[in-house]
Amino acid sequence: MEKIIYKYDKIIDKEKILNLYNDAGWTNYTKDEERLIKAIENSLMVISAWEEDNLVGLIRIIGDGETIIYIQDILVLESYKRKGIGSNFLRNILDKYNHVRQKVLLTDDSEETRGFYEANGFFSCDKGELVAFVKF
């Protein structure tokens, strides 16, 4: 495996984005390609991970950057998981926005997901003093 390069750019080739989101099984995003691309471009921050010309991961943040950030998407190609890319994404975001009081994310509840986020310093609202609400 070549060295992973991290880029801070919101403009990424649409086909590479679609490949990454499809690999994760996030087809609700890829059903409306233009909306997905617009959402990425309108994000507060986007970091992508590359091996040569291959997009292997992406994290995007929404929010005001001062009082709250929301980790909207964090994806790593299945074949690149467990190589530290996701943790590097989170470290970059948490370092950049360390002054922000609220750092929030919602995700699927699985043992793997819980383990990843807890290993990176997050705790679930069901184990703390907070409550989360969602409306679809």
PDB file of N, CA, C and O in Angstrom, residues 22-67:
ATOM      1  N   ASN A  22     -21.115   4.343  -2.428  1.00  0.00           N
ATOM      2  CA  ASN A  22     -21.690   3.036  -2.782  1.00  0.00           C
ATOM      3  C   ASN A  22     -20.972   1.908  -2.068  1.00  0.00           C
ATOM      4  O   ASN A  22     -21.598   0.936  -1.634  1.00  0.00           O
ATOM      5  N   ASP A  23     -19.651   2.009  -1.936  1.00  0.00           N
ATOM      6  CA  ASP A  23     -18.883   0.992  -1.225  1.00  0.00           C
ATOM      7  C   ASP A  23     -19.368   0.862   0.219  1.00  0.00           C
ATOM      8  O   ASP A  23     -19.390  -0.235   0.774  1.00  0.00           O
ATOM      9  N   ALA A  24     -19.768   1.990   0.807  1.00  0.00           N
ATOM     10  CA  ALA A  24     -20.273   1.985   2.183  1.00  0.00           C
ATOM     11  C   ALA A  24     -21.730   1.531   2.259  1.00  0.00           C
ATOM     12  O   ALA A  24     -22.265   1.342   3.345  1.00  0.00           O
ATOM     13  N   GLY A  25     -22.376   1.391   1.102  1.00  0.00           N
ATOM     14  CA  GLY A  25     -23.784   0.998   1.081  1.00  0.00           C
ATOM     15  C   GLY A  25     -24.729   2.145   1.366  1.00  0.00           C
ATOM     16  O   GLY A  25     -25.886   1.938   1.706  1.00  0.00           O
ATOM     17  N   TRP A  26     -24.250   3.377   1.224  1.00  0.00           N
ATOM     18  CA  TRP A  26     -25.055   4.556   1.525  1.00  0.00           C
ATOM     19  C   TRP A  26     -25.818   4.996   0.278  1.00  0.00           C
ATOM     20  O   TRP A  26     -25.635   6.093  -0.233  1.00  0.00           O
ATOM     21  N   THR A  27     -26.710   4.148  -0.175  1.00  0.00           N
ATOM     22  CA  THR A  27     -27.425   4.403  -1.423  1.00  0.00           C
ATOM     23  C   THR A  27     -28.465   5.511  -1.308  1.00  0.00           C
ATOM     24  O   THR A  27     -28.852   6.076  -2.324  1.00  0.00           O
ATOM     25  N   ASN A  28     -28.911   5.833  -0.096  1.00  0.00           N
ATOM     26  CA  ASN A  28     -29.823   6.975   0.037  1.00  0.00           C
ATOM     27  C   ASN A  28     -29.152   8.258  -0.422  1.00  0.00           C
ATOM     28  O   ASN A  28     -29.806   9.163  -0.918  1.00  0.00           O
ATOM     29  N   TYR A  29     -27.851   8.346  -0.247  1.00  0.00           N
ATOM     30  CA  TYR A  29     -27.098   9.503  -0.731  1.00  0.00           C
ATOM     31  C   TYR A  29     -26.934   9.465  -2.247  1.00  0.00           C
ATOM     32  O   TYR A  29     -27.041  10.483  -2.918  1.00  0.00           O
ATOM     33  N   THR A  30     -26.612   8.303  -2.768  1.00  0.00           N
ATOM     34  CA  THR A  30     -26.258   8.211  -4.189  1.00  0.00           C
ATOM     35  C   THR A  30     -27.477   8.202  -5.106  1.00  0.00           C
ATOM     36  O   THR A  30     -27.309   8.314  -6.317  1.00  0.00           O
ATOM     37  N   LYS A  31     -28.670   8.092  -4.549  1.00  0.00           N
ATOM     38  CA  LYS A  31     -29.882   8.171  -5.374  1.00  0.00           C
ATOM     39  C   LYS A  31     -30.045   9.545  -6.004  1.00  0.00           C
ATOM     40  O   LYS A  31     -30.640   9.676  -7.058  1.00  0.00           O
ATOM     41  N   ASP A  32     -29.540  10.571  -5.329  1.00  0.00           N
ATOM     42  CA  ASP A  32     -29.614  11.936  -5.830  1.00  0.00           C
ATOM     43  C   ASP A  32     -28.188  12.492  -5.865  1.00  0.00           C
ATOM     44  O   ASP A  32     -27.735  13.169  -4.949  1.00  0.00           O
ATOM     45  N   GLU A  33     -27.496  12.178  -6.948  1.00  0.00           N
ATOM     46  CA  GLU A  33     -26.079  12.498  -7.077  1.00  0.00           C
ATOM     47  C   GLU A  33     -25.800  13.997  -6.942  1.00  0.00           C
ATOM     48  O   GLU A  33     -24.853  14.396  -6.259  1.00  0.00           O
ATOM     49  N   GLU A  34     -26.619  14.805  -7.590  1.00  0.00           N
ATOM     50  CA  GLU A  34     -26.382  16.247  -7.561  1.00  0.00           C
ATOM     51  C   GLU A  34     -26.542  16.810  -6.152  1.00  0.00           C
ATOM     52  O   GLU A  34     -25.784  17.681  -5.731  1.00  0.00           O
ATOM     53  N   ARG A  35     -27.512  16.308  -5.413  1.00  0.00           N
ATOM     54  CA  ARG A  35     -27.716  16.762  -4.036  1.00  0.00           C
ATOM     55  C   ARG A  35     -26.530  16.361  -3.163  1.00  0.00           C
ATOM     56  O   ARG A  35     -26.078  17.148  -2.315  1.00  0.00           O
ATOM     57  N   LEU A  36     -26.012  15.158  -3.361  1.00  0.00           N
ATOM     58  CA  LEU A  36     -24.852  14.706  -2.605  1.00  0.00           C
ATOM     59  C   LEU A  36     -23.645  15.612  -2.872  1.00  0.00           C
ATOM     60  O   LEU A  36     -22.978  16.063  -1.927  1.00  0.00           O
ATOM     61  N   ILE A  37     -23.376  15.901  -4.117  1.00  0.00           N
ATOM     62  CA  ILE A  37     -22.238  16.759  -4.472  1.00  0.00           C
ATOM     63  C   ILE A  37     -22.429  18.158  -3.881  1.00  0.00           C
ATOM     64  O   ILE A  37     -21.491  18.739  -3.313  1.00  0.00           O
ATOM     65  N   LYS A  38     -23.631  18.692  -3.974  1.00  0.00           N
ATOM     66  CA  LYS A  38     -23.912  20.017  -3.414  1.00  0.00           C
ATOM     67  C   LYS A  38     -23.736  20.009  -1.895  1.00  0.00           C
ATOM     68  O   LYS A  38     -23.198  20.959  -1.318  1.00  0.00           O
ATOM     69  N   ALA A  39     -24.176  18.937  -1.234  1.00  0.00           N
ATOM     70  CA  ALA A  39     -24.026  18.826   0.216  1.00  0.00           C
ATOM     71  C   ALA A  39     -22.546  18.831   0.607  1.00  0.00           C
ATOM     72  O   ALA A  39     -22.156  19.506   1.567  1.00  0.00           O
ATOM     73  N   ILE A  40     -21.731  18.114  -0.140  1.00  0.00           N
ATOM     74  CA  ILE A  40     -20.294  18.080   0.148  1.00  0.00           C
ATOM     75  C   ILE A  40     -19.700  19.471  -0.049  1.00  0.00           C
ATOM     76  O   ILE A  40     -18.957  19.967   0.799  1.00  0.00           O
ATOM     77  N   GLU A  41     -20.037  20.115  -1.143  1.00  0.00           N
ATOM     78  CA  GLU A  41     -19.502  21.450  -1.424  1.00  0.00           C
ATOM     79  C   GLU A  41     -19.957  22.485  -0.393  1.00  0.00           C
ATOM     80  O   GLU A  41     -19.238  23.441  -0.118  1.00  0.00           O
ATOM     81  N   ASN A  42     -21.139  22.297   0.204  1.00  0.00           N
ATOM     82  CA  ASN A  42     -21.662  23.243   1.195  1.00  0.00           C
ATOM     83  C   ASN A  42     -21.225  22.922   2.628  1.00  0.00           C
ATOM     84  O   ASN A  42     -21.612  23.631   3.561  1.00  0.00           O
ATOM     85  N   SER A  43     -20.446  21.892   2.812  1.00  0.00           N
ATOM     86  CA  SER A  43     -19.990  21.503   4.143  1.00  0.00           C
ATOM     87  C   SER A  43     -19.029  22.536   4.713  1.00  0.00           C
ATOM     88  O   SER A  43     -18.357  23.258   3.973  1.00  0.00           O
ATOM     89  N   LEU A  44     -18.963  22.588   6.028  1.00  0.00           N
ATOM     90  CA  LEU A  44     -18.020  23.467   6.711  1.00  0.00           C
ATOM     91  C   LEU A  44     -16.584  23.055   6.377  1.00  0.00           C
ATOM     92  O   LEU A  44     -15.728  23.886   6.106  1.00  0.00           O
ATOM     93  N   MET A  45     -16.335  21.749   6.393  1.00  0.00           N
ATOM     94  CA  MET A  45     -15.006  21.235   6.079  1.00  0.00           C
ATOM     95  C   MET A  45     -15.114  19.831   5.516  1.00  0.00           C
ATOM     96  O   MET A  45     -15.976  19.051   5.934  1.00  0.00           O
ATOM     97  N   VAL A  46     -14.240  19.525   4.573  1.00  0.00           N
ATOM     98  CA  VAL A  46     -14.148  18.190   3.995  1.00  0.00           C
ATOM     99  C   VAL A  46     -12.674  17.807   3.967  1.00  0.00           C
ATOM    100  O   VAL A  46     -11.829  18.590   3.533  1.00  0.00           O
ATOM    101  N   ILE A  47     -12.388  16.611   4.449  1.00  0.00           N
ATOM    102  CA  ILE A  47     -11.046  16.055   4.325  1.00  0.00           C
ATOM    103  C   ILE A  47     -11.206  14.732   3.583  1.00  0.00           C
ATOM    104  O   ILE A  47     -12.067  13.919   3.918  1.00  0.00           O
ATOM    105  N   SER A  48     -10.376  14.520   2.590  1.00  0.00           N
ATOM    106  CA  SER A  48     -10.419  13.267   1.850  1.00  0.00           C
ATOM    107  C   SER A  48      -9.075  12.559   1.969  1.00  0.00           C
ATOM    108  O   SER A  48      -8.035  13.199   2.158  1.00  0.00           O
ATOM    109  N   ALA A  49      -9.103  11.248   1.880  1.00  0.00           N
ATOM    110  CA  ALA A  49      -7.893  10.425   1.952  1.00  0.00           C
ATOM    111  C   ALA A  49      -7.684   9.769   0.595  1.00  0.00           C
ATOM    112  O   ALA A  49      -8.624   9.233   0.003  1.00  0.00           O
ATOM    113  N   TRP A  50      -6.448   9.820   0.133  1.00  0.00           N
ATOM    114  CA  TRP A  50      -6.118   9.340  -1.214  1.00  0.00           C
ATOM    115  C   TRP A  50      -4.913   8.412  -1.179  1.00  0.00           C
ATOM    116  O   TRP A  50      -3.948   8.663  -0.457  1.00  0.00           O
ATOM    117  N   GLU A  51      -4.997   7.362  -1.960  1.00  0.00           N
ATOM    118  CA  GLU A  51      -3.830   6.554  -2.291  1.00  0.00           C
ATOM    119  C   GLU A  51      -3.639   6.724  -3.787  1.00  0.00           C
ATOM    120  O   GLU A  51      -4.481   6.272  -4.578  1.00  0.00           O
ATOM    121  N   GLU A  52      -2.594   7.452  -4.154  1.00  0.00           N
ATOM    122  CA  GLU A  52      -2.372   7.876  -5.531  1.00  0.00           C
ATOM    123  C   GLU A  52      -3.626   8.612  -6.011  1.00  0.00           C
ATOM    124  O   GLU A  52      -4.009   9.594  -5.406  1.00  0.00           O
ATOM    125  N   ASP A  53      -4.291   8.120  -7.045  1.00  0.00           N
ATOM    126  CA  ASP A  53      -5.480   8.801  -7.589  1.00  0.00           C
ATOM    127  C   ASP A  53      -6.787   8.188  -7.088  1.00  0.00           C
ATOM    128  O   ASP A  53      -7.856   8.488  -7.594  1.00  0.00           O
ATOM    129  N   ASN A  54      -6.705   7.321  -6.093  1.00  0.00           N
ATOM    130  CA  ASN A  54      -7.886   6.632  -5.582  1.00  0.00           C
ATOM    131  C   ASN A  54      -8.387   7.289  -4.299  1.00  0.00           C
ATOM    132  O   ASN A  54      -7.640   7.378  -3.318  1.00  0.00           O
ATOM    133  N   LEU A  55      -9.645   7.705  -4.310  1.00  0.00           N
ATOM    134  CA  LEU A  55     -10.292   8.229  -3.112  1.00  0.00           C
ATOM    135  C   LEU A  55     -10.612   7.048  -2.210  1.00  0.00           C
ATOM    136  O   LEU A  55     -11.392   6.171  -2.580  1.00  0.00           O
ATOM    137  N   VAL A  56      -9.997   7.011  -1.028  1.00  0.00           N
ATOM    138  CA  VAL A  56     -10.189   5.870  -0.132  1.00  0.00           C
ATOM    139  C   VAL A  56     -10.956   6.230   1.131  1.00  0.00           C
ATOM    140  O   VAL A  56     -11.355   5.342   1.885  1.00  0.00           O
ATOM    141  N   GLY A  57     -11.197   7.534   1.355  1.00  0.00           N
ATOM    142  CA  GLY A  57     -11.952   7.925   2.529  1.00  0.00           C
ATOM    143  C   GLY A  57     -12.316   9.395   2.488  1.00  0.00           C
ATOM    144  O   GLY A  57     -11.735  10.172   1.720  1.00  0.00           O
ATOM    145  N   LEU A  58     -13.297   9.756   3.321  1.00  0.00           N
ATOM    146  CA  LEU A  58     -13.768  11.133   3.364  1.00  0.00           C
ATOM    147  C   LEU A  58     -14.473  11.375   4.693  1.00  0.00           C
ATOM    148  O   LEU A  58     -15.160  10.489   5.210  1.00  0.00           O
ATOM    149  N   ILE A  59     -14.277  12.569   5.237  1.00  0.00           N
ATOM    150  CA  ILE A  59     -15.050  13.031   6.383  1.00  0.00           C
ATOM    151  C   ILE A  59     -15.559  14.420   6.031  1.00  0.00           C
ATOM    152  O   ILE A  59     -14.840  15.196   5.395  1.00  0.00           O
ATOM    153  N   ARG A  60     -16.806  14.681   6.396  1.00  0.00           N
ATOM    154  CA  ARG A  60     -17.310  16.035   6.177  1.00  0.00           C
ATOM    155  C   ARG A  60     -18.007  16.521   7.432  1.00  0.00           C
ATOM    156  O   ARG A  60     -18.656  15.754   8.156  1.00  0.00           O
ATOM    157  N   ILE A  61     -17.819  17.819   7.680  1.00  0.00           N
ATOM    158  CA  ILE A  61     -18.306  18.466   8.886  1.00  0.00           C
ATOM    159  C   ILE A  61     -19.273  19.572   8.483  1.00  0.00           C
ATOM    160  O   ILE A  61     -19.013  20.320   7.534  1.00  0.00           O
ATOM    161  N   ILE A  62     -20.368  19.670   9.212  1.00  0.00           N
ATOM    162  CA  ILE A  62     -21.292  20.782   9.049  1.00  0.00           C
ATOM    163  C   ILE A  62     -21.400  21.484  10.404  1.00  0.00           C
ATOM    164  O   ILE A  62     -21.014  20.929  11.425  1.00  0.00           O
ATOM    165  N   GLY A  63     -21.893  22.711  10.400  1.00  0.00           N
ATOM    166  CA  GLY A  63     -22.052  23.460  11.643  1.00  0.00           C
ATOM    167  C   GLY A  63     -21.519  24.863  11.495  1.00  0.00           C
ATOM    168  O   GLY A  63     -21.200  25.312  10.395  1.00  0.00           O
ATOM    169  N   ASP A  64     -21.404  25.570  12.625  1.00  0.00           N
ATOM    170  CA  ASP A  64     -20.931  26.948  12.580  1.00  0.00           C
ATOM    171  C   ASP A  64     -19.435  27.072  12.850  1.00  0.00           C
ATOM    172  O   ASP A  64     -18.847  28.121  12.662  1.00  0.00           O
ATOM    173  N   GLY A  65     -18.808  26.007  13.319  1.00  0.00           N
ATOM    174  CA  GLY A  65     -17.375  26.017  13.551  1.00  0.00           C
ATOM    175  C   GLY A  65     -16.944  26.753  14.805  1.00  0.00           C
ATOM    176  O   GLY A  65     -15.754  26.851  15.087  1.00  0.00           O
ATOM    177  N   GLU A  66     -17.892  27.284  15.565  1.00  0.00           N
ATOM    178  CA  GLU A  66     -17.574  28.022  16.788  1.00  0.00           C
ATOM    179  C   GLU A  66     -18.243  27.424  18.018  1.00  0.00           C
ATOM    180  O   GLU A  66     -17.614  27.294  19.059  1.00  0.00           O
ATOM    181  N   THR A  67     -19.520  27.095  17.922  1.00  0.00           N
ATOM    182  CA  THR A  67     -20.224  26.533  19.070  1.00  0.00           C
ATOM    183  C   THR A  67     -20.623  25.076  18.858  1.00  0.00           C
ATOM    184  O   THR A  67     -20.837  24.353  19.824  1.00  0.00           O
TER     185      THR A  67
END
